[in-house]
PDB file of C-alpha atoms in Angstrom:
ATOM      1  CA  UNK Y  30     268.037 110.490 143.826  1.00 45.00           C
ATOM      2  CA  UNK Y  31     265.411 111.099 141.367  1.00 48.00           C
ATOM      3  CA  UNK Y  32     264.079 107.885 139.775  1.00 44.00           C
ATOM      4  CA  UNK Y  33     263.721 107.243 135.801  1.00 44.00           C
ATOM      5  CA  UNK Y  34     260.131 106.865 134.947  1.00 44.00           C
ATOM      6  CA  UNK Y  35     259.300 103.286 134.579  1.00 45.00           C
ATOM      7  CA  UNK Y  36     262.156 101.871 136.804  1.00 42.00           C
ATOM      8  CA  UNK Y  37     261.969 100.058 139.630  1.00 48.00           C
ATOM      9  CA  UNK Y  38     263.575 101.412 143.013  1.00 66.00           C
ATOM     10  CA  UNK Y  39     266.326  99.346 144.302  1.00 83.00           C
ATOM     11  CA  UNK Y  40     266.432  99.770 148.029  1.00 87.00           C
ATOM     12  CA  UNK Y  41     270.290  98.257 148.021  1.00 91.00           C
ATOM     13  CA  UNK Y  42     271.233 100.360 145.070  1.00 92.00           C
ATOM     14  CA  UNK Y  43     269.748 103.681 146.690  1.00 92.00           C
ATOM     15  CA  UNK Y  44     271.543 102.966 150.456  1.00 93.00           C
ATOM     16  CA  UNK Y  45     274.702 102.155 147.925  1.00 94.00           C
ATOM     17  CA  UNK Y  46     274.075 105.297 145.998  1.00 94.00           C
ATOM     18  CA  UNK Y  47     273.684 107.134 149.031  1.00 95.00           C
ATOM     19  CA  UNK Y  48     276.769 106.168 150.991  1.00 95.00           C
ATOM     20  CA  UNK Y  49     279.051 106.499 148.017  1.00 95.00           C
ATOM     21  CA  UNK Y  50     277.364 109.988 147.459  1.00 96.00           C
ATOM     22  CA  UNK Y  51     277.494 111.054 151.339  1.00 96.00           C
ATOM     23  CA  UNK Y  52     281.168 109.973 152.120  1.00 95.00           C
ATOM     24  CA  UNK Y  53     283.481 112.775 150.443  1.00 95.00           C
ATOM     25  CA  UNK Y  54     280.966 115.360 152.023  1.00 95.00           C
ATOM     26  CA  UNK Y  55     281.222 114.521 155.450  1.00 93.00           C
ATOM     27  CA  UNK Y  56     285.119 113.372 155.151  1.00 93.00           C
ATOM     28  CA  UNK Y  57     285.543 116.742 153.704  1.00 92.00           C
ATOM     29  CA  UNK Y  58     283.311 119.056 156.263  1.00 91.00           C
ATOM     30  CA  UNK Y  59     283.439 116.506 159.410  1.00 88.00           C
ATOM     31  CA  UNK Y  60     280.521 114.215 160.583  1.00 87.00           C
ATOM     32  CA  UNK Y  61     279.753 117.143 162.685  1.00 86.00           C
ATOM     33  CA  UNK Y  62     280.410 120.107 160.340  1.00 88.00           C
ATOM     34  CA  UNK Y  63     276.871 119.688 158.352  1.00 92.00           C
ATOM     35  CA  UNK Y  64     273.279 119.310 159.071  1.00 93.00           C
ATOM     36  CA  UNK Y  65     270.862 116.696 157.695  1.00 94.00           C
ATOM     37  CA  UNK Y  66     269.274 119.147 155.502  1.00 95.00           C
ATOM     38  CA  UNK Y  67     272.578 120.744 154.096  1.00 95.00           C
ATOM     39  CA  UNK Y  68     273.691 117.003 153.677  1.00 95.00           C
ATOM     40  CA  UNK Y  69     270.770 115.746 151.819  1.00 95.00           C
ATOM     41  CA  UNK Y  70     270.383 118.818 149.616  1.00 95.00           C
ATOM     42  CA  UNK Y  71     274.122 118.124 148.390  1.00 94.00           C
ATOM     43  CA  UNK Y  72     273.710 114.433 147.652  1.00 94.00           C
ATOM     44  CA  UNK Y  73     270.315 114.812 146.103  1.00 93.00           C
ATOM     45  CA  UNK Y  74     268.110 112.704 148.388  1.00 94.00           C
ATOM     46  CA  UNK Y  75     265.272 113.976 150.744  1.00 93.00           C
ATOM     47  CA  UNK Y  76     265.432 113.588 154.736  1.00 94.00           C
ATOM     48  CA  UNK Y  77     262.697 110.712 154.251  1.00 94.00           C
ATOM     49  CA  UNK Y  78     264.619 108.671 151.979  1.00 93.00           C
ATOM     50  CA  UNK Y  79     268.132 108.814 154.437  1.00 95.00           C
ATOM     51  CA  UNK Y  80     265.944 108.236 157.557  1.00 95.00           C
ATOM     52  CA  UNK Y  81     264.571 105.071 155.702  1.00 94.00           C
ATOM     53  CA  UNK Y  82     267.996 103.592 154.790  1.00 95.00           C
ATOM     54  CA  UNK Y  83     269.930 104.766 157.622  1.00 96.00           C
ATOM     55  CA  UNK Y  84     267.111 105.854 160.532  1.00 95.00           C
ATOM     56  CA  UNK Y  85     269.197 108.280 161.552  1.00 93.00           C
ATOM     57  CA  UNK Y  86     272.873 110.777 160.685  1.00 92.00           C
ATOM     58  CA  UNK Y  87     274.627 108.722 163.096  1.00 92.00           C
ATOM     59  CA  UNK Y  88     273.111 105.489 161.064  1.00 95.00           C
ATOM     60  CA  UNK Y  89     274.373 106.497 158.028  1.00 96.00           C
ATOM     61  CA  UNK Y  90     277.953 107.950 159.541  1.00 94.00           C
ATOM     62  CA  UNK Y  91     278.288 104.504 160.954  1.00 95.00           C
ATOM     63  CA  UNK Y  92     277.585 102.797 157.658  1.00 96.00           C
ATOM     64  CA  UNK Y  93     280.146 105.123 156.101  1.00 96.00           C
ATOM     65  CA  UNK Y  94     282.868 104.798 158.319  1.00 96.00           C
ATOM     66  CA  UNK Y  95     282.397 100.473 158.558  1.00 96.00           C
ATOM     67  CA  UNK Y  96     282.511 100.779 154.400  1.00 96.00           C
ATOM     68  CA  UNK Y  97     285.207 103.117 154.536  1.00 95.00           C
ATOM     69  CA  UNK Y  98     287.286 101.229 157.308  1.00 96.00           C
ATOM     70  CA  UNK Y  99     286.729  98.016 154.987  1.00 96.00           C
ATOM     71  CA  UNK Y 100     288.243  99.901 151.803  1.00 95.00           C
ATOM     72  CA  UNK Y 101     291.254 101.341 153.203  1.00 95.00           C
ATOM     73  CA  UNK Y 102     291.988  97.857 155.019  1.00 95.00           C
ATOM     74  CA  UNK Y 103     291.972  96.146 151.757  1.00 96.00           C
ATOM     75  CA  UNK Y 104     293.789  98.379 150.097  1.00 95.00           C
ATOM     76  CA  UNK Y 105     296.710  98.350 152.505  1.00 97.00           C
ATOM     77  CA  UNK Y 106     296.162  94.607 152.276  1.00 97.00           C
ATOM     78  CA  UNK Y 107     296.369  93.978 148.727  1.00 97.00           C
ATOM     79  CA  UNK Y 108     298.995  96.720 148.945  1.00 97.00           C
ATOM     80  CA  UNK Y 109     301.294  94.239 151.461  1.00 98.00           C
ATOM     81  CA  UNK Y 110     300.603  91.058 148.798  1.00 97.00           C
ATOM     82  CA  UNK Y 111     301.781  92.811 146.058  1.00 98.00           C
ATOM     83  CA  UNK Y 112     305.283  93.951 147.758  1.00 98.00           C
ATOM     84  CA  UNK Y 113     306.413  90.245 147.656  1.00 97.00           C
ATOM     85  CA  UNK Y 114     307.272  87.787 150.675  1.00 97.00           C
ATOM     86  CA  UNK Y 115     309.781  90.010 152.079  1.00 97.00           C
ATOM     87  CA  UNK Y 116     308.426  91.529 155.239  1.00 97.00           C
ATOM     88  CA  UNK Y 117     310.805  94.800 154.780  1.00 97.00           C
ATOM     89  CA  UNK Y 118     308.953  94.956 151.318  1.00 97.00           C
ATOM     90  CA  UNK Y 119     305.743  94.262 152.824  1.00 98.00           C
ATOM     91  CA  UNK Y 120     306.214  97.087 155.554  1.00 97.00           C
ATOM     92  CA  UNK Y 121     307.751  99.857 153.418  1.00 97.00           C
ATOM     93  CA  UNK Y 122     304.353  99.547 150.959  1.00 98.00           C
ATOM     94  CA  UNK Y 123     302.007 100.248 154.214  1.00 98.00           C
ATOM     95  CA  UNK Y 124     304.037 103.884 153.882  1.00 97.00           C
ATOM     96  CA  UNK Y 125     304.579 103.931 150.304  1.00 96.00           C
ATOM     97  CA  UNK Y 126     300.589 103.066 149.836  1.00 97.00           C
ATOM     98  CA  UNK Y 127     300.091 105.630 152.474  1.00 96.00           C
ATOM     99  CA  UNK Y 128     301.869 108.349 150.680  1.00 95.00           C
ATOM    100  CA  UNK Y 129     299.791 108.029 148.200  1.00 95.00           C
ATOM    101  CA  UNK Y 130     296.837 109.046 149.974  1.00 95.00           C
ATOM    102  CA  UNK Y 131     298.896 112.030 151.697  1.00 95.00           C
ATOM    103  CA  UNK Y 132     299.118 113.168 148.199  1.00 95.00           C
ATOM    104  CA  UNK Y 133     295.397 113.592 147.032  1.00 94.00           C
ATOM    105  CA  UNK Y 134     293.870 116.638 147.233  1.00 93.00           C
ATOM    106  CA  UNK Y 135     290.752 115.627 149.291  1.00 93.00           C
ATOM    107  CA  UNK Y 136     292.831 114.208 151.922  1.00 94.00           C
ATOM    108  CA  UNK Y 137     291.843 115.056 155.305  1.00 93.00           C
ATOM    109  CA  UNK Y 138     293.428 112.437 157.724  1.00 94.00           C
ATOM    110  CA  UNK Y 139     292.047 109.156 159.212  1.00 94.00           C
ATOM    111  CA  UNK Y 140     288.086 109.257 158.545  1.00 93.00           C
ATOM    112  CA  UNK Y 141     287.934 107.144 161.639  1.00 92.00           C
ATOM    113  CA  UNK Y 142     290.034 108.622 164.437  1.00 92.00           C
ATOM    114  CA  UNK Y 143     288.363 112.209 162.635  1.00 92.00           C
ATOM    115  CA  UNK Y 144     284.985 111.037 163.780  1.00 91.00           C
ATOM    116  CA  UNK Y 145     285.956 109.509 167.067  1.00 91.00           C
ATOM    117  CA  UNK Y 146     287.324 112.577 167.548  1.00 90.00           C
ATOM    118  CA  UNK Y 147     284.275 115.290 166.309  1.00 86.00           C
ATOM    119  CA  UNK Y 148     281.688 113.294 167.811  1.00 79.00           C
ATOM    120  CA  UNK Y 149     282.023 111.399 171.241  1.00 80.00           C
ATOM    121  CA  UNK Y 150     279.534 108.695 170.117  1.00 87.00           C
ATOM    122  CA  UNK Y 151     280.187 104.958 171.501  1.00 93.00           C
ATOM    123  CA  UNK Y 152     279.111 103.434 168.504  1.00 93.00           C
ATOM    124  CA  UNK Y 153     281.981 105.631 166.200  1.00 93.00           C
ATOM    125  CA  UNK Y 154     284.596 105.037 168.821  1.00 94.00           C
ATOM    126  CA  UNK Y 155     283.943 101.225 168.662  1.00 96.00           C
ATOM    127  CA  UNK Y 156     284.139 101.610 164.627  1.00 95.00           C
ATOM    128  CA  UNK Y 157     287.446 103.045 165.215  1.00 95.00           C
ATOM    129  CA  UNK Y 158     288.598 100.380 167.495  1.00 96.00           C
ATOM    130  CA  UNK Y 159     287.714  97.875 164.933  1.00 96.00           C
ATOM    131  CA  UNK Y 160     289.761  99.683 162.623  1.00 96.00           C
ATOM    132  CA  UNK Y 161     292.977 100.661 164.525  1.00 97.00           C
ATOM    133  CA  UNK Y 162     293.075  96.674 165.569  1.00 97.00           C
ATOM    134  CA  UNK Y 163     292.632  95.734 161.485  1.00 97.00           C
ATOM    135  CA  UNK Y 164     295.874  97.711 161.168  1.00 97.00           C
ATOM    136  CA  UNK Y 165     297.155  96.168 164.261  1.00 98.00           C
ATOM    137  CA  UNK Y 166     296.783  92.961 162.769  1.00 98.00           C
ATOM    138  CA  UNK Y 167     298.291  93.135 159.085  1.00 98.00           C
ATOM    139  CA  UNK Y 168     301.360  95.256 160.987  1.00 98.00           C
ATOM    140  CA  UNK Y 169     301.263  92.156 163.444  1.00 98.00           C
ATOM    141  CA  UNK Y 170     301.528  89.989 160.818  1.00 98.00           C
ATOM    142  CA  UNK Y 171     304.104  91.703 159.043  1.00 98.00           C
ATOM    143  CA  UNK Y 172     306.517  91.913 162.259  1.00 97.00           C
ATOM    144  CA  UNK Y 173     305.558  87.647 162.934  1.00 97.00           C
ATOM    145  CA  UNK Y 174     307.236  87.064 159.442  1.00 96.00           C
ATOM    146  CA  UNK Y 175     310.210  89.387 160.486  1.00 96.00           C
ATOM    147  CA  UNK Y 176     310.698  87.177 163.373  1.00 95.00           C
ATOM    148  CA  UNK Y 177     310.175  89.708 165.746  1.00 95.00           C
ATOM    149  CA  UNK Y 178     310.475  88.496 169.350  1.00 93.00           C
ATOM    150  CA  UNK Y 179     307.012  90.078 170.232  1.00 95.00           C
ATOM    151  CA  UNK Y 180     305.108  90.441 166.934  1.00 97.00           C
ATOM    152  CA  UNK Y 181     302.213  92.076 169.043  1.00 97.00           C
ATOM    153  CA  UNK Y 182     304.572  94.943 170.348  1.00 96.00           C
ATOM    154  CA  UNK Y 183     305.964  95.873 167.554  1.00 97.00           C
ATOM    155  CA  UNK Y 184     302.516  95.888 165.529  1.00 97.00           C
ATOM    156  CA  UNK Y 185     301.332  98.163 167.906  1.00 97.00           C
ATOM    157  CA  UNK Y 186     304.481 100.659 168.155  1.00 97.00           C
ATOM    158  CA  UNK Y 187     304.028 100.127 164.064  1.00 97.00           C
ATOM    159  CA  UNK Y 188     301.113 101.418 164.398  1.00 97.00           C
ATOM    160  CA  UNK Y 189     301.723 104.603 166.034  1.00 97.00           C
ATOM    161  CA  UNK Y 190     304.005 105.103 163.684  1.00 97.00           C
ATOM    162  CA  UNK Y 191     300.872 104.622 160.600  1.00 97.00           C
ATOM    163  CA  UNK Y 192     298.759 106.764 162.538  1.00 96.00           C
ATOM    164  CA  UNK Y 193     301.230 109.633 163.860  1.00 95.00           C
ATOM    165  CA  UNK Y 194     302.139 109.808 160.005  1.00 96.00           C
ATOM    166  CA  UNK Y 195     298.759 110.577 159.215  1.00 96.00           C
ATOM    167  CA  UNK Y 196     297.732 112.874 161.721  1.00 95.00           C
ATOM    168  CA  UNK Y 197     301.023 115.083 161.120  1.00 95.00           C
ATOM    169  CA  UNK Y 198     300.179 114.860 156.933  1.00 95.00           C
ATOM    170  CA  UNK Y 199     296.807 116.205 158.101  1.00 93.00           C
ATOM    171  CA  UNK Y 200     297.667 118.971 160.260  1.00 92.00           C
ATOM    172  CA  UNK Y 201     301.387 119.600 159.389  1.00 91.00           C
ATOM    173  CA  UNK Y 202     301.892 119.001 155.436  1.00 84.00           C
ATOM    174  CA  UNK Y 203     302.389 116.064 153.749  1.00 76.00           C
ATOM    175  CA  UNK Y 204     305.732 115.935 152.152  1.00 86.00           C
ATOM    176  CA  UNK Y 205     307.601 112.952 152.652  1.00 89.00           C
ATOM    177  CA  UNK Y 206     305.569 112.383 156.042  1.00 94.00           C
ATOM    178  CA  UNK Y 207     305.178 109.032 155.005  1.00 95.00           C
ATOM    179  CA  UNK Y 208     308.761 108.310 153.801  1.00 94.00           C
ATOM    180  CA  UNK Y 209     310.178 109.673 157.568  1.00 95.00           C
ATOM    181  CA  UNK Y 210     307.885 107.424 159.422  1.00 96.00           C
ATOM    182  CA  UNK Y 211     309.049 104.668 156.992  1.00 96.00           C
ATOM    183  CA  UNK Y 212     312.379 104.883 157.726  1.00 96.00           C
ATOM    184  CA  UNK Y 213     311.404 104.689 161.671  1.00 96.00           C
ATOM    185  CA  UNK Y 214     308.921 102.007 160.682  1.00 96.00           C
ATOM    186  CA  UNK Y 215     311.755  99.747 158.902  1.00 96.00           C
ATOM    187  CA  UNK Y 216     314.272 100.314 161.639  1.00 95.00           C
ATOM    188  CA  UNK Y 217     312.605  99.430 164.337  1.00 94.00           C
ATOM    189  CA  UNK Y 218     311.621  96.299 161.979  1.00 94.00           C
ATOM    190  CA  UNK Y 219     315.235  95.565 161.581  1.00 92.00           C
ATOM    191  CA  UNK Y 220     316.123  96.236 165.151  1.00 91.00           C
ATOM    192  CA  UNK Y 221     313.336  93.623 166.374  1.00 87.00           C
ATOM    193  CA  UNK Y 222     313.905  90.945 163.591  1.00 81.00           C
ATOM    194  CA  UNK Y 223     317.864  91.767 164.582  1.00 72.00           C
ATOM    195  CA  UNK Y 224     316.804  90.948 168.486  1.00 65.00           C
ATOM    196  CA  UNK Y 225     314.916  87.619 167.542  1.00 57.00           C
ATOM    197  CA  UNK Y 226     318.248  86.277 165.717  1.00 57.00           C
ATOM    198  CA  UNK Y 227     320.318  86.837 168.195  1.00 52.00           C
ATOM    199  CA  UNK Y 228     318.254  85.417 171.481  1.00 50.00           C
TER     200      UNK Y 228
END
């Protein structure tokens, strides 16, 4: 990234630059699916400049996927305050904000579990883990203020639910993916908060 004459260089601005430039290339074509040269001759910088902000690929697909597992939990977050205090709402926005993202053309899946998967790298799979139990924990939260018996349980078959939608809008088109696993999501919701009334 080419440097106005008579500006100063930045070193946070450039490893911002970089990661914002980097991350729709290798969501796009896989962590795996490009080489370092390929990579840094589509995002403008040279192999000198990456190796100094990141040290390595696997530096800078690590960087990407803790930014990018960071995003997408706030966003589902702020997505979950907006619906209201109604944990029904709260669930049915996970899905509805979900949809969303089915929808866009770039979409390719779970960034995450996509690079767990490509590349059988500790580091990436403990990423991941970090970001399945962020989910884990606002669908946790969600099924506490349902008054489910076993909040924890039901986060987690929740969350099968989030991530089975994703993978089948991925590999097995997107229409409505998100609104079926919705209606599973909020019946099993109902069933549980149903359960907890009742014992």
């Amino acid at each position: 990234m080419p440097v106005a004459k008579g500006s100063t260089i930045d070193p946070a601005r450039t490893r911002a630059a970089i990661l914002e430039a980097a991350t729709p290339v290798l969501y796009e074509r896989g962590i795996d699916g490009i080489g370092v040269a390929e990579l840094c001759a589509r995002i403008g910088v040279s192999k000198e400049t990456l190796y100094r902000h990141f040290g390595t690929k696997d530096g800078l697909v690590q960087a990407i996927l803790e930014a990018r597992s960071e995003r997408v939990t706030g966003w589902l977050t702020e997505a979950v305050a907006a619906a209201g205090d109604d944990p029904h709402d709260q669930l049915a926005s996970v899905f509805d904000a979900l949809q969303r993202w089915y929808d866009r053309p770039a979409f390719r899946g779970c960034a995450m579990v996509n690079a767990s998967a490509q590349h059988h790298d500790d580091a990436v799979r403990a990423i991941t883990t970090r970001h399945l139990d962020r989910y884990v924990d606002l669908l946790t939260g969600i099924a506490a203020r349902a008054g489910a018996a076993d909040p924890g349980a039901l986060g987690r078959q929740l969350l099968m639910l989030v991530e089975g939608a994703t993978i089948v809008a991925a590999h097995h088109g997107t229409a409505d993916t998100a609104g079926q696993a919705r209606t599973a999501a909020l019946t099993l919701l109902a069933t549980a908060s149903s359960r907890s009334d009742t014992s």
